[in-house]
Amino acid sequence: MLRIAGATMNGEMFLSVAGHKLTVVEVDASYTKPHEVDYVLVTPGQSMNVLLKADQPVGIYYLAVRPYIAPNVSLDNSTATAVIVYEGSHPNATPALPTTLPPISDSASANSFSKSLRSLASKDFPAMVPLQIDRHLMFTIGLAIRPCSNCTLGGRLSGVFNNISLELPKTALLQAHYFRKPNVYVTNFPDNPTLSFNYTGKPPSNLMAKGGTRLSYLPFNSSVQLILQSTAIVAPENHPIHLHGTNFFVVGMGLGNYNASSDPLSFNLIDPPERNTIGVPLGGWVALRFQANNRGVWFMHCHLEFHTSVGLATAFVIEDGPNPEDKLIPPPLDLPPC
């Protein structure tokens, strides 16, 4: 068993082992149906367990990783390797290189791997996919420009959900929520894009991002469907989106602009993978479903460190439930101040 964790800050990775198949059995601490593959894709923040069977001729084999990056992004494109050595192999043997490691900008292979996973959905490990939805949300994601009077180009790069770049307050969001502190954040984050356009095509020329500490309010135990739609503003990329505090089911994924009429017809509501981080395809969308039953304030952000630092983040506020065990516990008396 290989335990793989995406510990990179700004790069998603393809991984393959020369001459060997890999069997995925778990992603983000949730079991999957055993799925044999030639390679895996792991984004920052994701984890998975894969099985490797040492059934090949005695020898030395490379385990290799290569970044998956958008065609227009300039990053280190080197391939890193480790060596798997069979007992009894000749120490001077030349390791074999993987032939199944996808090319650097191979979006088709990246999307194919993400779409191939299925949850175990067994009696002991059921897939509790919400079927009746209380809140329908759609967030566009990507990069944008915010007005800036002293910037050389008249604006500065920002990350956005629904064209809003998160501004972190000086008071912690959870602290403000628990103690009902005013003027720290508002819960009027829009449920849908504030401007409709061809998200994966040529963007409007006058679309300037807005800043603010605007969060999304979710009633306790509400069932949520969230569409994450990639945009082509500034530069289209594959964004690994991570939600704190709860897992979600990836019920759909596709390229182009999400179609609310036709795309739900292909949703997998039987055995979709259960994750906490998902790569939103370059020029595409993903559909997530989850139950908002973990009270508190939960950050959602792109796991590319640079994108989070420029505001590609928001948060969900989930109120207390009716039962004592559904109440947010107070901070400890010895909690050190920030």
mmCIF file of C-alpha atoms in Angstrom:
data_model
loop_
_atom_site.group_PDB
_atom_site.id
_atom_site.type_symbol
_atom_site.label_atom_id
_atom_site.label_comp_id
_atom_site.label_asym_id
_atom_site.label_seq_id
_atom_site.Cartn_x
_atom_site.Cartn_y
_atom_site.Cartn_z
ATOM 1 C CA MET A 1 0.000 0.000 0.000
ATOM 2 C CA LEU A 2 1.277 3.414 -0.987
ATOM 3 C CA ARG A 3 -0.091 6.346 0.983
ATOM 4 C CA ILE A 4 0.082 9.413 -1.250
ATOM 5 C CA ALA A 5 -0.414 12.977 -0.043
ATOM 6 C CA GLY A 6 -0.472 16.088 -2.213
ATOM 7 C CA ALA A 7 1.947 18.226 -0.192
ATOM 8 C CA THR A 8 2.866 20.604 -3.011
ATOM 9 C CA MET A 9 1.992 24.289 -2.714
ATOM 10 C CA ASN A 10 1.320 25.237 -6.311
ATOM 11 C CA GLY A 11 1.407 22.123 -8.452
ATOM 12 C CA GLU A 12 -0.811 19.149 -9.214
ATOM 13 C CA MET A 13 1.004 15.888 -9.919
ATOM 14 C CA PHE A 14 0.679 12.835 -12.130
ATOM 15 C CA LEU A 15 2.239 9.717 -10.577
ATOM 16 C CA SER A 16 3.056 6.397 -12.202
ATOM 17 C CA VAL A 17 5.260 3.337 -11.578
ATOM 18 C CA ALA A 18 7.135 1.789 -14.471
ATOM 19 C CA GLY A 19 5.727 -1.579 -15.509
ATOM 20 C CA HIS A 20 3.119 -1.705 -12.748
ATOM 21 C CA LYS A 21 -0.573 -1.028 -12.375
ATOM 22 C CA LEU A 22 -1.900 0.905 -9.383
ATOM 23 C CA THR A 23 -5.205 0.107 -7.662
ATOM 24 C CA VAL A 24 -6.906 3.083 -5.987
ATOM 25 C CA VAL A 25 -8.789 2.004 -2.826
ATOM 26 C CA GLU A 26 -9.228 5.283 -0.932
ATOM 27 C CA VAL A 27 -9.286 9.042 -1.562
ATOM 28 C CA ASP A 28 -9.318 11.783 1.079
ATOM 29 C CA ALA A 29 -9.878 9.142 3.829
ATOM 30 C CA SER A 30 -12.969 7.660 2.135
ATOM 31 C CA TYR A 31 -13.034 4.179 0.622
ATOM 32 C CA THR A 32 -13.449 3.744 -3.108
ATOM 33 C CA LYS A 33 -14.298 0.755 -5.242
ATOM 34 C CA PRO A 34 -10.911 -0.804 -6.109
ATOM 35 C CA HIS A 35 -9.972 0.797 -9.412
ATOM 36 C CA GLU A 36 -6.904 -0.249 -11.427
ATOM 37 C CA VAL A 37 -5.102 2.564 -13.258
ATOM 38 C CA ASP A 38 -1.841 3.304 -15.058
ATOM 39 C CA TYR A 39 -1.372 6.629 -13.246
ATOM 40 C CA VAL A 40 -2.974 8.793 -10.587
ATOM 41 C CA LEU A 41 -3.470 12.538 -10.299
ATOM 42 C CA VAL A 42 -3.059 14.136 -6.884
ATOM 43 C CA THR A 43 -3.670 17.839 -6.323
ATOM 44 C CA PRO A 44 -2.433 19.936 -3.375
ATOM 45 C CA GLY A 45 -4.432 18.903 -0.309
ATOM 46 C CA GLN A 46 -5.628 15.570 -1.701
ATOM 47 C CA SER A 47 -4.613 12.157 -0.413
ATOM 48 C CA MET A 48 -5.138 8.586 -1.564
ATOM 49 C CA ASN A 49 -4.183 5.007 -0.846
ATOM 50 C CA VAL A 50 -3.177 2.803 -3.767
ATOM 51 C CA LEU A 51 -2.115 -0.827 -3.898
ATOM 52 C CA LEU A 52 0.930 -1.885 -5.880
ATOM 53 C CA LYS A 53 1.490 -5.591 -6.557
ATOM 54 C CA ALA A 54 5.155 -6.527 -6.949
ATOM 55 C CA ASP A 55 4.502 -9.139 -9.634
ATOM 56 C CA GLN A 56 6.901 -7.988 -12.356
ATOM 57 C CA PRO A 57 10.299 -9.495 -13.269
ATOM 58 C CA VAL A 58 12.963 -8.897 -10.643
ATOM 59 C CA GLY A 59 14.562 -5.537 -11.401
ATOM 60 C CA ILE A 60 14.633 -1.828 -10.613
ATOM 61 C CA TYR A 61 11.701 0.442 -11.535
ATOM 62 C CA TYR A 62 11.173 4.170 -11.361
ATOM 63 C CA LEU A 63 8.256 5.702 -9.474
ATOM 64 C CA ALA A 64 7.873 9.059 -11.210
ATOM 65 C CA VAL A 65 5.876 12.242 -10.671
ATOM 66 C CA ARG A 66 5.356 15.024 -13.192
ATOM 67 C CA PRO A 67 3.402 18.260 -12.780
ATOM 68 C CA TYR A 68 0.061 18.799 -14.429
ATOM 69 C CA ILE A 69 -0.110 22.471 -15.397
ATOM 70 C CA ALA A 70 -2.183 24.609 -17.729
ATOM 71 C CA PRO A 71 -0.607 25.272 -21.142
ATOM 72 C CA ASN A 72 -0.260 29.005 -20.439
ATOM 73 C CA VAL A 73 1.328 28.654 -16.975
ATOM 74 C CA SER A 74 5.104 28.701 -16.517
ATOM 75 C CA LEU A 75 6.205 26.375 -13.718
ATOM 76 C CA ASP A 76 8.938 23.817 -13.099
ATOM 77 C CA ASN A 77 8.188 21.035 -15.572
ATOM 78 C CA SER A 78 10.771 18.516 -14.392
ATOM 79 C CA THR A 79 9.999 14.870 -13.619
ATOM 80 C CA ALA A 80 11.012 13.617 -10.186
ATOM 81 C CA THR A 81 11.775 9.964 -9.519
ATOM 82 C CA ALA A 82 12.168 7.453 -6.734
ATOM 83 C CA VAL A 83 13.413 3.894 -7.196
ATOM 84 C CA ILE A 84 11.570 0.664 -6.420
ATOM 85 C CA VAL A 85 14.121 -2.136 -6.035
ATOM 86 C CA TYR A 86 13.084 -5.786 -6.123
ATOM 87 C CA GLU A 87 14.973 -8.108 -3.817
ATOM 88 C CA GLY A 88 17.586 -9.972 -5.824
ATOM 89 C CA SER A 89 17.917 -7.350 -8.556
ATOM 90 C CA HIS A 90 21.345 -6.408 -9.878
ATOM 91 C CA PRO A 91 22.560 -3.207 -8.160
ATOM 92 C CA ASN A 92 23.883 -1.789 -11.431
ATOM 93 C CA ALA A 93 20.714 -2.416 -13.406
ATOM 94 C CA THR A 94 19.253 0.565 -15.261
ATOM 95 C CA PRO A 95 15.818 1.493 -13.843
ATOM 96 C CA ALA A 96 12.895 1.346 -16.216
ATOM 97 C CA LEU A 97 10.998 4.602 -16.786
ATOM 98 C CA PRO A 98 7.188 4.748 -16.790
ATOM 99 C CA THR A 99 5.608 4.919 -20.224
ATOM 100 C CA THR A 100 2.149 5.728 -18.819
ATOM 101 C CA LEU A 101 2.933 9.079 -17.178
ATOM 102 C CA PRO A 102 0.723 11.670 -18.935
ATOM 103 C CA PRO A 103 2.257 14.776 -20.546
ATOM 104 C CA ILE A 104 2.420 17.974 -18.533
ATOM 105 C CA SER A 105 -0.629 19.700 -20.033
ATOM 106 C CA ASP A 106 -2.754 16.564 -20.517
ATOM 107 C CA SER A 107 -6.112 17.826 -19.261
ATOM 108 C CA ALA A 108 -7.939 14.856 -20.806
ATOM 109 C CA SER A 109 -5.951 12.399 -18.664
ATOM 110 C CA ALA A 110 -6.419 14.563 -15.557
ATOM 111 C CA ASN A 111 -10.183 14.750 -16.022
ATOM 112 C CA SER A 112 -10.439 11.071 -16.968
ATOM 113 C CA PHE A 113 -8.814 9.991 -13.709
ATOM 114 C CA SER A 114 -10.997 12.265 -11.570
ATOM 115 C CA LYS A 115 -14.183 11.049 -13.275
ATOM 116 C CA SER A 116 -13.257 7.360 -12.970
ATOM 117 C CA LEU A 117 -13.471 7.092 -9.168
ATOM 118 C CA ARG A 118 -16.488 5.623 -7.355
ATOM 119 C CA SER A 119 -17.259 5.394 -3.650
ATOM 120 C CA LEU A 120 -17.589 1.966 -2.057
ATOM 121 C CA ALA A 121 -21.351 2.473 -1.492
ATOM 122 C CA SER A 122 -21.689 -0.768 0.447
ATOM 123 C CA LYS A 123 -23.875 -1.770 3.386
ATOM 124 C CA ASP A 124 -21.074 -1.018 5.842
ATOM 125 C CA PHE A 125 -19.879 2.106 4.009
ATOM 126 C CA PRO A 126 -22.949 3.664 2.350
ATOM 127 C CA ALA A 127 -22.782 6.706 0.116
ATOM 128 C CA MET A 128 -25.124 9.149 1.847
ATOM 129 C CA VAL A 129 -25.665 11.409 -1.153
ATOM 130 C CA PRO A 130 -28.282 14.134 -0.544
ATOM 131 C CA LEU A 131 -31.142 13.536 -2.977
ATOM 132 C CA GLN A 132 -33.490 16.379 -2.021
ATOM 133 C CA ILE A 133 -31.673 19.704 -2.267
ATOM 134 C CA ASP A 134 -32.488 22.689 -0.043
ATOM 135 C CA ARG A 135 -29.888 25.116 -1.407
ATOM 136 C CA HIS A 136 -28.734 25.339 -5.023
ATOM 137 C CA LEU A 137 -25.477 27.297 -5.315
ATOM 138 C CA MET A 138 -23.297 28.127 -8.288
ATOM 139 C CA PHE A 139 -19.886 29.737 -7.801
ATOM 140 C CA THR A 140 -17.654 30.827 -10.651
ATOM 141 C CA ILE A 141 -13.970 30.526 -9.815
ATOM 142 C CA GLY A 142 -10.769 31.869 -11.268
ATOM 143 C CA LEU A 143 -8.479 34.852 -11.421
ATOM 144 C CA ALA A 144 -9.456 38.455 -12.045
ATOM 145 C CA ILE A 145 -8.214 42.020 -11.732
ATOM 146 C CA ARG A 146 -9.125 44.337 -8.862
ATOM 147 C CA PRO A 147 -8.920 48.107 -9.144
ATOM 148 C CA CYS A 148 -5.687 49.547 -7.766
ATOM 149 C CA SER A 149 -4.834 53.229 -8.071
ATOM 150 C CA ASN A 150 -1.106 52.873 -7.393
ATOM 151 C CA CYS A 151 -0.510 49.706 -9.463
ATOM 152 C CA THR A 152 1.526 50.104 -12.650
ATOM 153 C CA LEU A 153 -1.120 48.347 -14.766
ATOM 154 C CA GLY A 154 -4.087 50.013 -13.076
ATOM 155 C CA GLY A 155 -5.112 46.855 -11.239
ATOM 156 C CA ARG A 156 -3.819 43.870 -9.285
ATOM 157 C CA LEU A 157 -4.298 40.153 -9.691
ATOM 158 C CA SER A 158 -6.924 38.581 -7.453
ATOM 159 C CA GLY A 159 -8.556 35.205 -6.979
ATOM 160 C CA VAL A 160 -12.361 35.197 -6.992
ATOM 161 C CA PHE A 161 -15.503 33.213 -6.281
ATOM 162 C CA ASN A 162 -18.454 34.845 -8.088
ATOM 163 C CA ASN A 163 -16.115 37.739 -8.895
ATOM 164 C CA ILE A 164 -15.588 38.458 -5.170
ATOM 165 C CA SER A 165 -12.095 38.313 -3.673
ATOM 166 C CA LEU A 166 -12.007 37.440 0.030
ATOM 167 C CA GLU A 167 -10.539 40.024 2.383
ATOM 168 C CA LEU A 168 -9.582 38.390 5.666
ATOM 169 C CA PRO A 169 -10.533 40.479 8.716
ATOM 170 C CA LYS A 170 -8.304 41.077 11.734
ATOM 171 C CA THR A 171 -10.806 39.185 13.925
ATOM 172 C CA ALA A 172 -11.040 35.431 13.363
ATOM 173 C CA LEU A 173 -14.231 34.481 11.530
ATOM 174 C CA LEU A 174 -15.151 31.689 13.951
ATOM 175 C CA GLN A 175 -14.547 33.987 16.917
ATOM 176 C CA ALA A 176 -16.756 36.660 15.391
ATOM 177 C CA HIS A 177 -19.461 34.072 14.692
ATOM 178 C CA TYR A 178 -19.481 32.572 18.189
ATOM 179 C CA PHE A 179 -19.423 35.882 20.065
ATOM 180 C CA ARG A 180 -21.742 37.606 17.552
ATOM 181 C CA LYS A 181 -19.238 40.374 16.898
ATOM 182 C CA PRO A 182 -20.622 42.897 14.389
ATOM 183 C CA ASN A 183 -18.844 44.468 11.436
ATOM 184 C CA VAL A 184 -16.482 41.544 10.841
ATOM 185 C CA TYR A 185 -18.282 39.806 7.992
ATOM 186 C CA VAL A 186 -21.639 39.691 6.255
ATOM 187 C CA THR A 187 -23.579 36.625 5.086
ATOM 188 C CA ASN A 188 -24.777 37.966 1.743
ATOM 189 C CA PHE A 189 -22.402 36.071 -0.523
ATOM 190 C CA PRO A 190 -24.359 35.590 -3.772
ATOM 191 C CA ASP A 191 -25.816 32.130 -4.452
ATOM 192 C CA ASN A 192 -25.140 32.610 -8.175
ATOM 193 C CA PRO A 193 -22.757 34.618 -10.367
ATOM 194 C CA THR A 194 -23.491 38.330 -10.236
ATOM 195 C CA LEU A 195 -22.927 38.540 -13.998
ATOM 196 C CA SER A 196 -23.714 35.871 -16.570
ATOM 197 C CA PHE A 197 -21.352 35.519 -19.529
ATOM 198 C CA ASN A 198 -19.552 32.832 -21.507
ATOM 199 C CA TYR A 199 -17.496 31.640 -18.545
ATOM 200 C CA THR A 200 -15.111 29.444 -20.519
ATOM 201 C CA GLY A 201 -14.924 31.766 -23.547
ATOM 202 C CA LYS A 202 -13.812 35.336 -24.007
ATOM 203 C CA PRO A 203 -14.635 37.259 -20.816
ATOM 204 C CA PRO A 204 -16.154 40.759 -20.720
ATOM 205 C CA SER A 205 -13.540 43.476 -21.055
ATOM 206 C CA ASN A 206 -14.941 45.552 -18.178
ATOM 207 C CA LEU A 207 -15.235 42.820 -15.529
ATOM 208 C CA MET A 208 -13.405 44.098 -12.443
ATOM 209 C CA ALA A 209 -13.311 41.958 -9.295
ATOM 210 C CA LYS A 210 -14.761 43.185 -6.015
ATOM 211 C CA GLY A 211 -13.344 42.655 -2.543
ATOM 212 C CA GLY A 212 -15.060 41.945 0.741
ATOM 213 C CA THR A 213 -15.600 39.592 3.659
ATOM 214 C CA ARG A 214 -18.838 38.121 2.367
ATOM 215 C CA LEU A 215 -19.718 34.609 3.538
ATOM 216 C CA SER A 216 -22.489 32.182 2.614
ATOM 217 C CA TYR A 217 -25.076 31.280 5.276
ATOM 218 C CA LEU A 218 -26.357 27.668 5.445
ATOM 219 C CA PRO A 219 -29.143 26.544 7.799
ATOM 220 C CA PHE A 220 -28.185 23.594 9.993
ATOM 221 C CA ASN A 221 -28.583 20.202 8.296
ATOM 222 C CA SER A 222 -29.576 21.735 4.984
ATOM 223 C CA SER A 223 -28.673 19.726 1.884
ATOM 224 C CA VAL A 224 -26.548 21.689 -0.548
ATOM 225 C CA GLN A 225 -25.686 21.363 -4.217
ATOM 226 C CA LEU A 226 -22.734 23.490 -5.257
ATOM 227 C CA ILE A 227 -21.670 23.964 -8.875
ATOM 228 C CA LEU A 228 -18.094 25.188 -9.253
ATOM 229 C CA GLN A 229 -17.639 26.739 -12.694
ATOM 230 C CA SER A 230 -14.171 27.521 -14.017
ATOM 231 C CA THR A 231 -13.685 30.816 -15.860
ATOM 232 C CA ALA A 232 -11.215 32.001 -18.487
ATOM 233 C CA ILE A 233 -10.675 35.439 -16.953
ATOM 234 C CA VAL A 234 -6.929 36.321 -16.963
ATOM 235 C CA ALA A 235 -5.897 32.665 -17.385
ATOM 236 C CA PRO A 236 -7.897 29.407 -17.267
ATOM 237 C CA GLU A 237 -6.484 26.835 -14.861
ATOM 238 C CA ASN A 238 -7.346 23.594 -13.069
ATOM 239 C CA HIS A 239 -8.229 24.749 -9.541
ATOM 240 C CA PRO A 240 -8.041 22.263 -6.633
ATOM 241 C CA ILE A 241 -10.842 23.448 -4.337
ATOM 242 C CA HIS A 242 -10.785 22.338 -0.690
ATOM 243 C CA LEU A 243 -13.708 22.608 1.741
ATOM 244 C CA HIS A 244 -12.963 22.535 5.463
ATOM 245 C CA GLY A 245 -15.254 20.868 7.971
ATOM 246 C CA THR A 246 -17.142 18.415 5.793
ATOM 247 C CA ASN A 247 -16.795 15.959 2.938
ATOM 248 C CA PHE A 248 -18.735 16.316 -0.295
ATOM 249 C CA PHE A 249 -19.817 13.943 -3.037
ATOM 250 C CA VAL A 250 -18.584 14.708 -6.556
ATOM 251 C CA VAL A 251 -21.792 13.909 -8.458
ATOM 252 C CA GLY A 252 -20.883 15.443 -11.815
ATOM 253 C CA MET A 253 -18.068 16.909 -13.884
ATOM 254 C CA GLY A 254 -17.818 18.273 -17.396
ATOM 255 C CA LEU A 255 -16.221 20.691 -19.826
ATOM 256 C CA GLY A 256 -17.578 24.023 -21.002
ATOM 257 C CA ASN A 257 -20.328 25.957 -19.256
ATOM 258 C CA TYR A 258 -22.612 24.127 -16.826
ATOM 259 C CA ASN A 259 -26.110 23.586 -18.205
ATOM 260 C CA ALA A 260 -28.680 23.467 -15.410
ATOM 261 C CA SER A 261 -31.208 21.695 -17.645
ATOM 262 C CA SER A 262 -29.190 18.912 -19.269
ATOM 263 C CA ASP A 263 -26.113 18.290 -17.108
ATOM 264 C CA PRO A 264 -27.969 17.036 -13.988
ATOM 265 C CA LEU A 265 -29.366 14.186 -16.102
ATOM 266 C CA SER A 266 -25.905 12.605 -16.042
ATOM 267 C CA PHE A 267 -25.252 13.056 -12.309
ATOM 268 C CA ASN A 268 -24.088 9.976 -10.399
ATOM 269 C CA LEU A 269 -26.243 9.824 -7.255
ATOM 270 C CA ILE A 270 -25.509 6.152 -6.532
ATOM 271 C CA ASP A 271 -21.782 5.837 -5.851
ATOM 272 C CA PRO A 272 -19.995 9.190 -6.471
ATOM 273 C CA PRO A 273 -16.592 9.613 -4.818
ATOM 274 C CA GLU A 274 -16.560 11.296 -1.415
ATOM 275 C CA ARG A 275 -13.803 13.893 -1.098
ATOM 276 C CA ASN A 276 -12.787 17.127 0.589
ATOM 277 C CA THR A 277 -10.637 18.471 -2.283
ATOM 278 C CA ILE A 278 -11.467 18.348 -5.985
ATOM 279 C CA GLY A 279 -9.785 19.730 -9.076
ATOM 280 C CA VAL A 280 -12.221 21.855 -11.080
ATOM 281 C CA PRO A 281 -11.335 21.138 -14.719
ATOM 282 C CA LEU A 282 -9.642 23.779 -16.805
ATOM 283 C CA GLY A 283 -12.487 25.166 -18.870
ATOM 284 C CA GLY A 284 -15.115 23.089 -17.084
ATOM 285 C CA TRP A 285 -17.203 22.516 -13.965
ATOM 286 C CA VAL A 286 -17.884 20.112 -11.100
ATOM 287 C CA ALA A 287 -21.090 19.453 -9.157
ATOM 288 C CA LEU A 288 -20.809 18.770 -5.418
ATOM 289 C CA ARG A 289 -23.408 17.738 -2.846
ATOM 290 C CA PHE A 290 -23.071 17.764 0.949
ATOM 291 C CA GLN A 291 -25.042 17.975 4.179
ATOM 292 C CA ALA A 292 -24.419 21.137 6.209
ATOM 293 C CA ASN A 293 -24.487 19.455 9.630
ATOM 294 C CA ASN A 294 -21.156 20.606 11.096
ATOM 295 C CA ARG A 295 -21.844 23.912 12.838
ATOM 296 C CA GLY A 296 -19.309 26.705 12.689
ATOM 297 C CA VAL A 297 -17.513 28.715 10.017
ATOM 298 C CA TRP A 298 -15.815 26.662 7.328
ATOM 299 C CA PHE A 299 -13.228 27.964 4.895
ATOM 300 C CA MET A 300 -13.385 26.986 1.220
ATOM 301 C CA HIS A 301 -10.418 27.885 -0.955
ATOM 302 C CA CYS A 302 -8.227 26.998 -3.884
ATOM 303 C CA HIS A 303 -5.374 24.820 -2.616
ATOM 304 C CA LEU A 304 -2.855 26.513 -4.874
ATOM 305 C CA GLU A 305 -1.111 28.619 -2.248
ATOM 306 C CA PHE A 306 -0.712 31.668 -4.470
ATOM 307 C CA HIS A 307 -4.396 31.661 -5.417
ATOM 308 C CA THR A 308 -5.506 31.528 -1.777
ATOM 309 C CA SER A 309 -3.133 34.365 -0.901
ATOM 310 C CA VAL A 310 -4.763 36.626 -3.511
ATOM 311 C CA GLY A 311 -8.312 35.939 -2.304
ATOM 312 C CA LEU A 312 -9.593 32.801 -4.065
ATOM 313 C CA ALA A 313 -11.534 31.792 -0.963
ATOM 314 C CA THR A 314 -14.812 32.199 0.889
ATOM 315 C CA ALA A 315 -16.479 30.512 3.857
ATOM 316 C CA PHE A 316 -19.765 28.913 4.869
ATOM 317 C CA VAL A 317 -21.502 29.870 8.114
ATOM 318 C CA ILE A 318 -23.514 26.953 9.530
ATOM 319 C CA GLU A 319 -25.736 27.791 12.497
ATOM 320 C CA ASP A 320 -26.287 25.568 15.562
ATOM 321 C CA GLY A 321 -28.779 22.736 15.384
ATOM 322 C CA PRO A 322 -31.667 22.111 17.785
ATOM 323 C CA ASN A 323 -30.005 19.431 19.950
ATOM 324 C CA PRO A 324 -27.277 19.957 22.582
ATOM 325 C CA GLU A 325 -24.787 17.921 20.529
ATOM 326 C CA ASP A 326 -25.451 20.220 17.588
ATOM 327 C CA LYS A 327 -24.304 23.356 19.425
ATOM 328 C CA LEU A 328 -20.946 24.973 18.775
ATOM 329 C CA ILE A 329 -18.798 24.439 21.873
ATOM 330 C CA PRO A 330 -17.216 27.529 23.489
ATOM 331 C CA PRO A 331 -13.495 28.199 23.127
ATOM 332 C CA PRO A 332 -11.361 26.881 26.015
ATOM 333 C CA LEU A 333 -10.608 29.353 28.802
ATOM 334 C CA ASP A 334 -6.880 29.132 28.101
ATOM 335 C CA LEU A 335 -7.194 29.727 24.357
ATOM 336 C CA PRO A 336 -4.210 31.948 23.471
ATOM 337 C CA PRO A 337 -5.060 35.194 21.652
ATOM 338 C CA CYS A 338 -3.995 35.546 18.020
#
